[in-house]
PDB file of N, CA and C in Angstrom:
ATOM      1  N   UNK A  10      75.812 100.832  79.214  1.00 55.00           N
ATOM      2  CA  UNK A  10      74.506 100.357  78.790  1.00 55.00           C
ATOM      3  C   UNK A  10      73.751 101.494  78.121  1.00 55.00           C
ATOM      4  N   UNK A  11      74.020 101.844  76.590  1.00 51.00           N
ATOM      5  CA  UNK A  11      73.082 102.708  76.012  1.00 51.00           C
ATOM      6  C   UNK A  11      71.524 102.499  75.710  1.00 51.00           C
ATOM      7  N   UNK A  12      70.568 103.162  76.279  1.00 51.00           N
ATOM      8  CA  UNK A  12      69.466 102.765  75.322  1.00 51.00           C
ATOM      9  C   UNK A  12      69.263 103.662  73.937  1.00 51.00           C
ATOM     10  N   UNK A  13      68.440 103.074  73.444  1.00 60.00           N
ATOM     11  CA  UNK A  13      68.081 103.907  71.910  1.00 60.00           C
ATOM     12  C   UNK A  13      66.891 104.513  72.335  1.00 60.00           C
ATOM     13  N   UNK A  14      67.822 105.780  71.416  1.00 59.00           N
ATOM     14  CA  UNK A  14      66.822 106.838  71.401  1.00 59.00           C
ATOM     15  C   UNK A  14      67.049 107.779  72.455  1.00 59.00           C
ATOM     16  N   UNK A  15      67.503 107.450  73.654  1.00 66.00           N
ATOM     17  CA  UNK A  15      68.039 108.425  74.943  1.00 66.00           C
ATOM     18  C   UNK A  15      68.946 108.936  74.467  1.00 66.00           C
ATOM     19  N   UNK A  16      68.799 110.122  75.042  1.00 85.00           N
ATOM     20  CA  UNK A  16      70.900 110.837  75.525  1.00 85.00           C
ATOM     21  C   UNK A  16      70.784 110.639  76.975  1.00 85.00           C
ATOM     22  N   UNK A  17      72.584 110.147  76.564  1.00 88.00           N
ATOM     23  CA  UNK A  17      72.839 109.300  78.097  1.00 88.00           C
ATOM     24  C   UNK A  17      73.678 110.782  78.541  1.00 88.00           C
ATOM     25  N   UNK A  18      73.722 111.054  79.774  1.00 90.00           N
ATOM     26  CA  UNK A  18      74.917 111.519  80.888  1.00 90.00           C
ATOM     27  C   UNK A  18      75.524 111.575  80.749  1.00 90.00           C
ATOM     28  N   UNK A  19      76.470 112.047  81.523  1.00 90.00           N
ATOM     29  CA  UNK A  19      77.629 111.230  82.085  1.00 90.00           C
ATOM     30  C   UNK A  19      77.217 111.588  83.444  1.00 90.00           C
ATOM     31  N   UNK A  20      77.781 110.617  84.541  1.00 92.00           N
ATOM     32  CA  UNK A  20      77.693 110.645  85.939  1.00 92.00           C
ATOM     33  C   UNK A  20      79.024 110.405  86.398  1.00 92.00           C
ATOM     34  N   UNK A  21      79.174 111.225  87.546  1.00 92.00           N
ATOM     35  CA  UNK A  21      80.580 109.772  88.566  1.00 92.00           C
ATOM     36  C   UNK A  21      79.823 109.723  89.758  1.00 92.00           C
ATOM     37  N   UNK A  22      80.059 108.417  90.395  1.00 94.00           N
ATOM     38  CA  UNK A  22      79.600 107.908  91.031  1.00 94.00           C
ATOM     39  C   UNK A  22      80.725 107.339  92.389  1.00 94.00           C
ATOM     40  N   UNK A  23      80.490 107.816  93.632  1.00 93.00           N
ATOM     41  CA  UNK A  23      81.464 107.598  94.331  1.00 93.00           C
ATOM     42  C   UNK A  23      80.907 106.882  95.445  1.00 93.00           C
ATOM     43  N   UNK A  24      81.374 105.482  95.985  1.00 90.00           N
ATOM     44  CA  UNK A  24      81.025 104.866  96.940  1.00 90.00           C
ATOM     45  C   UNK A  24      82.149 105.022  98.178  1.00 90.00           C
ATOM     46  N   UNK A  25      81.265 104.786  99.392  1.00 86.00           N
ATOM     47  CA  UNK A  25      82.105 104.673 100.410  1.00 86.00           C
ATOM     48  C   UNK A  25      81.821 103.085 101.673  1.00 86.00           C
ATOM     49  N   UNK A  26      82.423 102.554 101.295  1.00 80.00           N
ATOM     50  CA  UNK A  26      81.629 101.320 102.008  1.00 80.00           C
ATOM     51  C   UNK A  26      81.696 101.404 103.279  1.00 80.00           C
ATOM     52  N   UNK A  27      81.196 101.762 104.532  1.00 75.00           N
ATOM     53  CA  UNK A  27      81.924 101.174 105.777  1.00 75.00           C
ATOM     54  C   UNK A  27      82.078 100.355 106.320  1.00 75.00           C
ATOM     55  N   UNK A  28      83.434 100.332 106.855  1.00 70.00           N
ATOM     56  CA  UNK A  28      84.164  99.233 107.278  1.00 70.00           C
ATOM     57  C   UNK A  28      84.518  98.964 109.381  1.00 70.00           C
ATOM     58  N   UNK A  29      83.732  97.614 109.015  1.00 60.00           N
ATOM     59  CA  UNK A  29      83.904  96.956 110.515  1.00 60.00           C
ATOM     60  C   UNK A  29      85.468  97.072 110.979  1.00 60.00           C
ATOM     61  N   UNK A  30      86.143  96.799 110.070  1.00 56.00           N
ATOM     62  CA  UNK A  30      87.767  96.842 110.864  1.00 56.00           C
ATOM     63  C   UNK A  30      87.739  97.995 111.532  1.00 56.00           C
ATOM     64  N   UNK A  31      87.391  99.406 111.166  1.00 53.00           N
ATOM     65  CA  UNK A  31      87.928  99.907 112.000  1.00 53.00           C
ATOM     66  C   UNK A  31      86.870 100.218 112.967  1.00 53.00           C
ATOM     67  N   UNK A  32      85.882  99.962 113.265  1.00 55.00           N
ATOM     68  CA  UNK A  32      85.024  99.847 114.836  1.00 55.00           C
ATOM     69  C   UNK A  32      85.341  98.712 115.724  1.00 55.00           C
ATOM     70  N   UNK A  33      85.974  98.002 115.087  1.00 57.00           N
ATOM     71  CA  UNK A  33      85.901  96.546 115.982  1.00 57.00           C
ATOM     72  C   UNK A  33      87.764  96.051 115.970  1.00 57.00           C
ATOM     73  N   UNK A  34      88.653  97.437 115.406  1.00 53.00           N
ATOM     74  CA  UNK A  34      90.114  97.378 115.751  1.00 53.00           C
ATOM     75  C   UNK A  34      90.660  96.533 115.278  1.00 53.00           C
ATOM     76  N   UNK A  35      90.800  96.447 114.290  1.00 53.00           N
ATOM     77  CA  UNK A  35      91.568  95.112 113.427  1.00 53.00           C
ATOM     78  C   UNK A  35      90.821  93.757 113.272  1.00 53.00           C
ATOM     79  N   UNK A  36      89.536  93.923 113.206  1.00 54.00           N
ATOM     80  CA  UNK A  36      88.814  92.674 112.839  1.00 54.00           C
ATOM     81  C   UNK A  36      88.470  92.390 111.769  1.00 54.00           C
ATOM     82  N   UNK A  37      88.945  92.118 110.388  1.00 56.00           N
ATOM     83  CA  UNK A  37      88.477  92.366 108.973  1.00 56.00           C
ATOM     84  C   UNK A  37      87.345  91.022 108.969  1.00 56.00           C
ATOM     85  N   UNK A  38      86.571  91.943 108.454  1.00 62.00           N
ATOM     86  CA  UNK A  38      85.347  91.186 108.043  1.00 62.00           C
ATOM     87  C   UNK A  38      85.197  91.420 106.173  1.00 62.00           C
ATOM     88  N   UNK A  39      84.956  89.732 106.034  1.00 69.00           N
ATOM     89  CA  UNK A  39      84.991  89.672 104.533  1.00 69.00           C
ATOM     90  C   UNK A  39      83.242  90.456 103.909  1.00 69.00           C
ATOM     91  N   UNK A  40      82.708  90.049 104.581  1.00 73.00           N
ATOM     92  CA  UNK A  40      81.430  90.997 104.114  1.00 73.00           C
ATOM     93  C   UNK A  40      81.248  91.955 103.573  1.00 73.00           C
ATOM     94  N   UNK A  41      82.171  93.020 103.932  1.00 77.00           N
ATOM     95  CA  UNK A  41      82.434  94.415 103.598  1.00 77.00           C
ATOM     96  C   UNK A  41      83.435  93.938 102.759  1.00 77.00           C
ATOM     97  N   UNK A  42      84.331  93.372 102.207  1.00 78.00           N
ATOM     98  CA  UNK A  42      85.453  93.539 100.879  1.00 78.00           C
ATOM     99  C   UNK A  42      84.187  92.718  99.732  1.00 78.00           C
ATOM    100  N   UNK A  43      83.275  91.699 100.129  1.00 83.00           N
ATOM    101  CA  UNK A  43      82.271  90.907  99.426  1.00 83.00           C
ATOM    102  C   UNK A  43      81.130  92.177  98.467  1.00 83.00           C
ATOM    103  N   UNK A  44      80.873  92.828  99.576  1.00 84.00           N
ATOM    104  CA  UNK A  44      79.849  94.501  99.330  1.00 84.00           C
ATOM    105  C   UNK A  44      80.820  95.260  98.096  1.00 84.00           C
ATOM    106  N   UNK A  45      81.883  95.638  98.388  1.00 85.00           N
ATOM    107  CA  UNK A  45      82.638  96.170  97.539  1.00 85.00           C
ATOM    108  C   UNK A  45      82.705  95.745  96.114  1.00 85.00           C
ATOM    109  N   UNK A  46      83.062  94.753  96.290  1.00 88.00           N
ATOM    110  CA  UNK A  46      83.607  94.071  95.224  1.00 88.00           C
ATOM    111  C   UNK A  46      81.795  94.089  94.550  1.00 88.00           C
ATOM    112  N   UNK A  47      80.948  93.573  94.701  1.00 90.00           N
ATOM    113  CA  UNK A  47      79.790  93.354  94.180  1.00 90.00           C
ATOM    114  C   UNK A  47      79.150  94.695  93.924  1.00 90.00           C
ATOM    115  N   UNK A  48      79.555  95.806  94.136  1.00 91.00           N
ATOM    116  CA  UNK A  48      79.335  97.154  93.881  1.00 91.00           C
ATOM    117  C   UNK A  48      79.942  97.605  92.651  1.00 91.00           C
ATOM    118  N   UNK A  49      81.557  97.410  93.100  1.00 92.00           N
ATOM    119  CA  UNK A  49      82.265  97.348  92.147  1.00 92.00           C
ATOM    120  C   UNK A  49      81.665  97.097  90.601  1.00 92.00           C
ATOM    121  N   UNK A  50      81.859  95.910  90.918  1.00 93.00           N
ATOM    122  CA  UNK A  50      81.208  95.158  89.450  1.00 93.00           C
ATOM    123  C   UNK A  50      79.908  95.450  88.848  1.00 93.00           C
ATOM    124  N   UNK A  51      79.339  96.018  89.379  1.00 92.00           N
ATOM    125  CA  UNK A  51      77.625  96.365  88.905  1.00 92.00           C
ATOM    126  C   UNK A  51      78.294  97.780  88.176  1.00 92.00           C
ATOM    127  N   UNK A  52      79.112  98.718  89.106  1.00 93.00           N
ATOM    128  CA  UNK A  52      79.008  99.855  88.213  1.00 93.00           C
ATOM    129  C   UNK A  52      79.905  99.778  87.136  1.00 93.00           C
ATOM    130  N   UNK A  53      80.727  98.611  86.814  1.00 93.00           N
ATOM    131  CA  UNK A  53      81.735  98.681  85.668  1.00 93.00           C
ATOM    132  C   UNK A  53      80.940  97.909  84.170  1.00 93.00           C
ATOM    133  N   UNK A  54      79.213  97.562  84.775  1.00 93.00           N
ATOM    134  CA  UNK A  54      78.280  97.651  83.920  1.00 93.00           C
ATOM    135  C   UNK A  54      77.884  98.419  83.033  1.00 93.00           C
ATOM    136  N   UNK A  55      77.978  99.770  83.994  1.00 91.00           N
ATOM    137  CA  UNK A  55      77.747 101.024  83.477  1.00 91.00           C
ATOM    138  C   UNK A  55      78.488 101.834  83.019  1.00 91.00           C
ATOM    139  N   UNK A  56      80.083 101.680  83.258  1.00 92.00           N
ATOM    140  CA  UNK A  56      81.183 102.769  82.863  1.00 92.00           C
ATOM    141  C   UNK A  56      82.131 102.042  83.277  1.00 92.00           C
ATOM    142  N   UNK A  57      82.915 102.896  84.001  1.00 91.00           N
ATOM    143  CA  UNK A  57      84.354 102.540  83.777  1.00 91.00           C
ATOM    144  C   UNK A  57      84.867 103.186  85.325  1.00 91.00           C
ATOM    145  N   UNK A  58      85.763 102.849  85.451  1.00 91.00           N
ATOM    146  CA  UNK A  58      86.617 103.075  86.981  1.00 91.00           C
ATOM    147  C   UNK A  58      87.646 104.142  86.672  1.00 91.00           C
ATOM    148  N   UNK A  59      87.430 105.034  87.833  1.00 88.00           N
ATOM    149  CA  UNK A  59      88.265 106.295  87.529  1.00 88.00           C
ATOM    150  C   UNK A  59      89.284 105.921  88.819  1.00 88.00           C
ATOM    151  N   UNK A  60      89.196 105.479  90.048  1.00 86.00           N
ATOM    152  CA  UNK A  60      89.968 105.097  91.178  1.00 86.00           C
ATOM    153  C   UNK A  60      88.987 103.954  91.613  1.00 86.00           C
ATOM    154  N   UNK A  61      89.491 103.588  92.959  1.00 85.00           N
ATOM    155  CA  UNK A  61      89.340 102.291  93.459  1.00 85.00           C
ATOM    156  C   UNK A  61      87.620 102.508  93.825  1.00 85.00           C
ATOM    157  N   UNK A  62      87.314 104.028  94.159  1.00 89.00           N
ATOM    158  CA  UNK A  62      86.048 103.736  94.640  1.00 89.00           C
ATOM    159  C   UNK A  62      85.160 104.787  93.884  1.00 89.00           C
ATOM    160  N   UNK A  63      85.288 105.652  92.387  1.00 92.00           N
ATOM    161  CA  UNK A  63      85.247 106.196  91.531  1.00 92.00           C
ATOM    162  C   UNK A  63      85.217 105.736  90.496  1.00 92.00           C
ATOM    163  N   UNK A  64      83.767 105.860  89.687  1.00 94.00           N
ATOM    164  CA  UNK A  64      83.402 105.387  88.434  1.00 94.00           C
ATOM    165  C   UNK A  64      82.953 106.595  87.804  1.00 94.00           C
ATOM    166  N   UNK A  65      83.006 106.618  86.075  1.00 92.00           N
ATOM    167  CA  UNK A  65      82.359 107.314  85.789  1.00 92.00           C
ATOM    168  C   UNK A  65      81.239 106.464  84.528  1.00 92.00           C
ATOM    169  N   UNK A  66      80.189 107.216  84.574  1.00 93.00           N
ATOM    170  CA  UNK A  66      78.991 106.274  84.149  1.00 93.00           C
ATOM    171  C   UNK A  66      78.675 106.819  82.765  1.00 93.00           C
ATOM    172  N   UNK A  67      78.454 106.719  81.705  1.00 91.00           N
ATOM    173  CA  UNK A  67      77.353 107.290  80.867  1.00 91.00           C
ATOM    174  C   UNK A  67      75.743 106.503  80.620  1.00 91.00           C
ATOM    175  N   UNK A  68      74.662 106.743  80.906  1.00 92.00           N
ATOM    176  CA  UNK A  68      73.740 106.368  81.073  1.00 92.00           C
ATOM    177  C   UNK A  68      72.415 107.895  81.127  1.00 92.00           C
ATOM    178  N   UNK A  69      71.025 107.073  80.426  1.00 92.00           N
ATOM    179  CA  UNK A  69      70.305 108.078  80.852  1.00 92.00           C
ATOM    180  C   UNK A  69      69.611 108.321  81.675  1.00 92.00           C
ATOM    181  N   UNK A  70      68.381 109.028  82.285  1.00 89.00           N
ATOM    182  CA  UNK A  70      68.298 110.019  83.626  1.00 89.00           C
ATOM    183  C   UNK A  70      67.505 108.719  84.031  1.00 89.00           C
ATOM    184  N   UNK A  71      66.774 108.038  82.592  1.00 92.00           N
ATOM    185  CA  UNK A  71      65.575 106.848  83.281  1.00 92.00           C
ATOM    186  C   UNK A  71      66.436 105.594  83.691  1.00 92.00           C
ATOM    187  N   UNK A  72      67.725 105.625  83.839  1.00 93.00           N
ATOM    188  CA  UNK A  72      68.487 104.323  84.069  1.00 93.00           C
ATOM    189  C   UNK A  72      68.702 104.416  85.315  1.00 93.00           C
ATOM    190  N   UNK A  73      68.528 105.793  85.835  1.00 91.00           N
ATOM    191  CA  UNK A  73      69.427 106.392  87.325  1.00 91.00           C
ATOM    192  C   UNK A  73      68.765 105.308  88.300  1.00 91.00           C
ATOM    193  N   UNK A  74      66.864 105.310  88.617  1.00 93.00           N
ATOM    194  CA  UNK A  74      66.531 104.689  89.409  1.00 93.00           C
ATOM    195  C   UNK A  74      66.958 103.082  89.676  1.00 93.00           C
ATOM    196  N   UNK A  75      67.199 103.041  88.247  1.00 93.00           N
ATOM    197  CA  UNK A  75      67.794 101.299  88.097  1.00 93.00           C
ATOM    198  C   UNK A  75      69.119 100.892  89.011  1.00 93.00           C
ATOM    199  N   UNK A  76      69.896 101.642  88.334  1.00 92.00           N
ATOM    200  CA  UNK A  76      71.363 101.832  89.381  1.00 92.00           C
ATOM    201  C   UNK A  76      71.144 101.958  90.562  1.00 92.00           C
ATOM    202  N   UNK A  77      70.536 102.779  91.018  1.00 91.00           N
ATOM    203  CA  UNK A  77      70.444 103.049  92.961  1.00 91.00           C
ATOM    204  C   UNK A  77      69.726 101.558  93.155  1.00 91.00           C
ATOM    205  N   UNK A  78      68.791 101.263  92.924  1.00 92.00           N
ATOM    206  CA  UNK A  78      68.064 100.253  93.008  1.00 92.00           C
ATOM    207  C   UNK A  78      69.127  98.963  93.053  1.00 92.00           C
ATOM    208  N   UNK A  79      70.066  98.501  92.195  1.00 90.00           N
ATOM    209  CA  UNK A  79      71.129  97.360  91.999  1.00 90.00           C
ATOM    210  C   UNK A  79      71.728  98.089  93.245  1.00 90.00           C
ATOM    211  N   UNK A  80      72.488  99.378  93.197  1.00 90.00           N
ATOM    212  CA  UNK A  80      73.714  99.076  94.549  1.00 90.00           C
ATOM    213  C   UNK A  80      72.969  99.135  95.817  1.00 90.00           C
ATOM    214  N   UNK A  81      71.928  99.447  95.922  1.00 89.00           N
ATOM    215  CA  UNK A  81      71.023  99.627  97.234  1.00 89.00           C
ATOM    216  C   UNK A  81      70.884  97.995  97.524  1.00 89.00           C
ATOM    217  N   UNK A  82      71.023  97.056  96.782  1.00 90.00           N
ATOM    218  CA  UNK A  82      70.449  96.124  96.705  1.00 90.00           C
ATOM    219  C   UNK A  82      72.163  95.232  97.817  1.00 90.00           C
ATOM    220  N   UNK A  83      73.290  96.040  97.963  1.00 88.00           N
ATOM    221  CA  UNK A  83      74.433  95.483  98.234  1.00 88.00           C
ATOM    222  C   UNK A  83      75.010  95.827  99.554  1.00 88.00           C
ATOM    223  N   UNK A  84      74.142  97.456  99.939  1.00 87.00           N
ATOM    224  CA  UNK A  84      74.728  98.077 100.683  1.00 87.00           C
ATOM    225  C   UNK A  84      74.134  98.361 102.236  1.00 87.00           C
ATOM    226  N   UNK A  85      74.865  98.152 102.992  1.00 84.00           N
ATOM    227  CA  UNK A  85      74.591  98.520 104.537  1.00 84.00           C
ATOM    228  C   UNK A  85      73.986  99.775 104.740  1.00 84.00           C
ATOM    229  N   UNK A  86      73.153 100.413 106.160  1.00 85.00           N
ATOM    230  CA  UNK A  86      72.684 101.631 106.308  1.00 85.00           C
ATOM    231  C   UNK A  86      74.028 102.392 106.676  1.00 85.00           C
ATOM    232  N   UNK A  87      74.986 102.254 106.803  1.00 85.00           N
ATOM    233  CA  UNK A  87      76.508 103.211 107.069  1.00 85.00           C
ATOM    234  C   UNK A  87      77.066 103.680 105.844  1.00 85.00           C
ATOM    235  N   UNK A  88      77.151 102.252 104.464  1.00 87.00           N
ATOM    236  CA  UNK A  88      77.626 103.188 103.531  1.00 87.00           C
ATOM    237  C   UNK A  88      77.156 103.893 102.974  1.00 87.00           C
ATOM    238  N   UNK A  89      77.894 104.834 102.207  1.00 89.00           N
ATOM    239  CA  UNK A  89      77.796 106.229 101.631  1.00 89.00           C
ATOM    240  C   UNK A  89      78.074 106.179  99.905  1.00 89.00           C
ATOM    241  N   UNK A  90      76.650 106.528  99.147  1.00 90.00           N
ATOM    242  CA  UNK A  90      76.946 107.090  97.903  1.00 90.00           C
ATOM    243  C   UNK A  90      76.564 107.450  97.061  1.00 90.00           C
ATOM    244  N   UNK A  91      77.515 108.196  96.368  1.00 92.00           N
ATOM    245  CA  UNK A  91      77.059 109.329  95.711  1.00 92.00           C
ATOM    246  C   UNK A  91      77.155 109.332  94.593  1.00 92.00           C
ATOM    247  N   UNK A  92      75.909 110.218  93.516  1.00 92.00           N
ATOM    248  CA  UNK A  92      76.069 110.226  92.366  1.00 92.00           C
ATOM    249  C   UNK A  92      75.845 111.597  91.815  1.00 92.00           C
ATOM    250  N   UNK A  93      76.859 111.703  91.210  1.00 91.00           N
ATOM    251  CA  UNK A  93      76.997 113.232  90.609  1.00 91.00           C
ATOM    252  C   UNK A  93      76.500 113.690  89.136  1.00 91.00           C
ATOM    253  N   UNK A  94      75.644 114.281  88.696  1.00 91.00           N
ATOM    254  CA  UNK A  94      75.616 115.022  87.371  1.00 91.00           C
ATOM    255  C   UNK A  94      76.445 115.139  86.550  1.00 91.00           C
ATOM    256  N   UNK A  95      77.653 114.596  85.920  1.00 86.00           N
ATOM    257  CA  UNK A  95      78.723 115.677  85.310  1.00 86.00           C
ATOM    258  C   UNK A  95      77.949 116.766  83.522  1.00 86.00           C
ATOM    259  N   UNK A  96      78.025 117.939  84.313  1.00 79.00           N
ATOM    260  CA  UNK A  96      76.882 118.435  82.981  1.00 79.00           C
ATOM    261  C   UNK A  96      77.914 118.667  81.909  1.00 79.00           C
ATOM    262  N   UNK A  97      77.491 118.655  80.491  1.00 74.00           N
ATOM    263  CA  UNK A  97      78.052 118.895  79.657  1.00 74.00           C
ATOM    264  C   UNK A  97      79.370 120.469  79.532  1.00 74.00           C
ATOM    265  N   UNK A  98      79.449 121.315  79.953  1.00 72.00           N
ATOM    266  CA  UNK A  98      80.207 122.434  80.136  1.00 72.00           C
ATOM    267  C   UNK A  98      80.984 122.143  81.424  1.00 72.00           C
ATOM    268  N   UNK A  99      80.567 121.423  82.247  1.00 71.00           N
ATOM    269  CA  UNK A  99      81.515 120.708  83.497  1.00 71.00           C
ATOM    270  C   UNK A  99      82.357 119.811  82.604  1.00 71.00           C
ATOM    271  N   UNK A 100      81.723 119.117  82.205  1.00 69.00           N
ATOM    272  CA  UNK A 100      83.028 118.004  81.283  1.00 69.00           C
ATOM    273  C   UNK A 100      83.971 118.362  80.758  1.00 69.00           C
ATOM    274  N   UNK A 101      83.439 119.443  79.896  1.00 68.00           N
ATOM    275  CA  UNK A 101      84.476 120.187  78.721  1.00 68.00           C
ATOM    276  C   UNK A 101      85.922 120.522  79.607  1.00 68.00           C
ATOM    277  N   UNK A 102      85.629 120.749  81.055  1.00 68.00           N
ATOM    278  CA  UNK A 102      86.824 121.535  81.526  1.00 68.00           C
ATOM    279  C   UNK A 102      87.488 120.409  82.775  1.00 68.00           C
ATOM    280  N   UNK A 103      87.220 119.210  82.275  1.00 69.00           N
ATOM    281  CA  UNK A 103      87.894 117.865  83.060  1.00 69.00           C
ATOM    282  C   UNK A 103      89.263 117.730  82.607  1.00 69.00           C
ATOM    283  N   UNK A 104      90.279 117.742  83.273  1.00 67.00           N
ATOM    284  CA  UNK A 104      91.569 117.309  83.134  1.00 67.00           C
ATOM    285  C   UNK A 104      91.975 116.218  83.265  1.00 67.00           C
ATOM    286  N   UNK A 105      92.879 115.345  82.476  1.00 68.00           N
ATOM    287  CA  UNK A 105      93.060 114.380  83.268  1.00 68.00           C
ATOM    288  C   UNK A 105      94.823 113.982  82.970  1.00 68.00           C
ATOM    289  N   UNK A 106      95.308 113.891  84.167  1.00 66.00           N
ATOM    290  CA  UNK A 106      96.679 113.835  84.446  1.00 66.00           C
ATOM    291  C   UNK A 106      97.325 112.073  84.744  1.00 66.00           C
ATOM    292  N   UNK A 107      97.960 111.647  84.449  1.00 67.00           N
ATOM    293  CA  UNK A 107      99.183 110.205  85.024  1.00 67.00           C
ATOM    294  C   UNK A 107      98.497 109.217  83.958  1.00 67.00           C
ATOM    295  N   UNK A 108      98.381 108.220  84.876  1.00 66.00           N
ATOM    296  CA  UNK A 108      98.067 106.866  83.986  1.00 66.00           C
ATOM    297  C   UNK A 108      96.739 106.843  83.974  1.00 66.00           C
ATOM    298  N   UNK A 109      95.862 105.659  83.471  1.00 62.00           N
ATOM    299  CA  UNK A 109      94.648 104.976  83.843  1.00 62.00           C
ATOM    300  C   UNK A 109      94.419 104.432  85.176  1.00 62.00           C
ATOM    301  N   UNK A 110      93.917 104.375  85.384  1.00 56.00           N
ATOM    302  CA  UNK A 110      93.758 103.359  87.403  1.00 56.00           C
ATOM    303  C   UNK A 110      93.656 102.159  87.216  1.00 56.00           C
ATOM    304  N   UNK A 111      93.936 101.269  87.334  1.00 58.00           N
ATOM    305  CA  UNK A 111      94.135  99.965  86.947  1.00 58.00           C
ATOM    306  C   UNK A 111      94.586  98.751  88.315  1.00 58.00           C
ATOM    307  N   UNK A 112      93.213  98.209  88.885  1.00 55.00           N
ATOM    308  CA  UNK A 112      93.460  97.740  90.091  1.00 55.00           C
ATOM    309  C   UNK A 112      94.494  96.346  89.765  1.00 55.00           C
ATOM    310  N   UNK A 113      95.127  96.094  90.787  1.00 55.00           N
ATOM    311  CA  UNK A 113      95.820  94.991  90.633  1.00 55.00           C
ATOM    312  C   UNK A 113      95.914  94.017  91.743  1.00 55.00           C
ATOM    313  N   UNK A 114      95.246  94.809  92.848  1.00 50.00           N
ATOM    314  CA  UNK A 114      94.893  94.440  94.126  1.00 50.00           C
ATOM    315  C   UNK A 114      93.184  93.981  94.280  1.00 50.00           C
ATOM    316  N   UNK A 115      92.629  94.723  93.283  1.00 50.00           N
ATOM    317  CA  UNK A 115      91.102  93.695  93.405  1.00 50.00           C
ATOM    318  C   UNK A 115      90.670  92.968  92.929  1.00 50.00           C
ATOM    319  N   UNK A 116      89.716  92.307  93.519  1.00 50.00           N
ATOM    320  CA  UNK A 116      89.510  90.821  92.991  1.00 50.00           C
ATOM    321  C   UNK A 116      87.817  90.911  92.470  1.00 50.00           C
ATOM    322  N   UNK A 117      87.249  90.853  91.462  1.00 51.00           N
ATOM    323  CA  UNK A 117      86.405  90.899  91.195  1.00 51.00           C
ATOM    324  C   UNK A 117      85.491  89.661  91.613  1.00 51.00           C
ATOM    325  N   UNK A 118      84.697  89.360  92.752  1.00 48.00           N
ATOM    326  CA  UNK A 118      84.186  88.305  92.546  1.00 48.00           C
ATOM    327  C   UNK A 118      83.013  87.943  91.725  1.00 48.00           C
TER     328      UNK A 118
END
């Protein structure tokens, strides 16, 4: 989502959802794969998926509150997440090794 006239970022953005299965020992609760998935999808608004729970964003600094605001809007007081700066001279020295990440196991609802 570019606006005009901004310079956008780049960010990555890493969620951690927590999960009832493992407090309650093998009880999967769809709620938490529902959270995910609806997280998921908000940040592939903004960028693109680097792993299953790793995005990276380009957007500018006035979009940031917007974003917390949408996934805050999904998430329990347990999960965890984070959004990182990537500054321009950090970027320059990003590697990137194998394939693309490419889920085949999630389900976007």
């Amino acid at each position: 989502m570019r606006e005009k006239g901004r310079k956008n970022s780049t960010y990555v953005v890493i969620y951690d959802i927590f999960n009832f299965e493992e407090e309650y020992q093998g009880a999967w609760v769809s709620s938490d794969y529902r959270r995910r998935c609806r997280i998921a999808k908000e940040l592939l608004k903004y960028g693109v998926r680097i792993q299953r729970s790793v995005f990276e964003i380009e957007i500018s600094k006035t979009q940031i509150p917007k974003l917390k605001a949408t996934i805050q809007k999904y998430c329990s007081k347990r999960d965890k997440i984070f959004i990182y700066l990537l500054e321009d001279k950090v970027k320059s020295r990003v590697k990137e090794k194998g394939t693309p990440f490419t889920p085949r196991d999630i389900q976007i609802l």
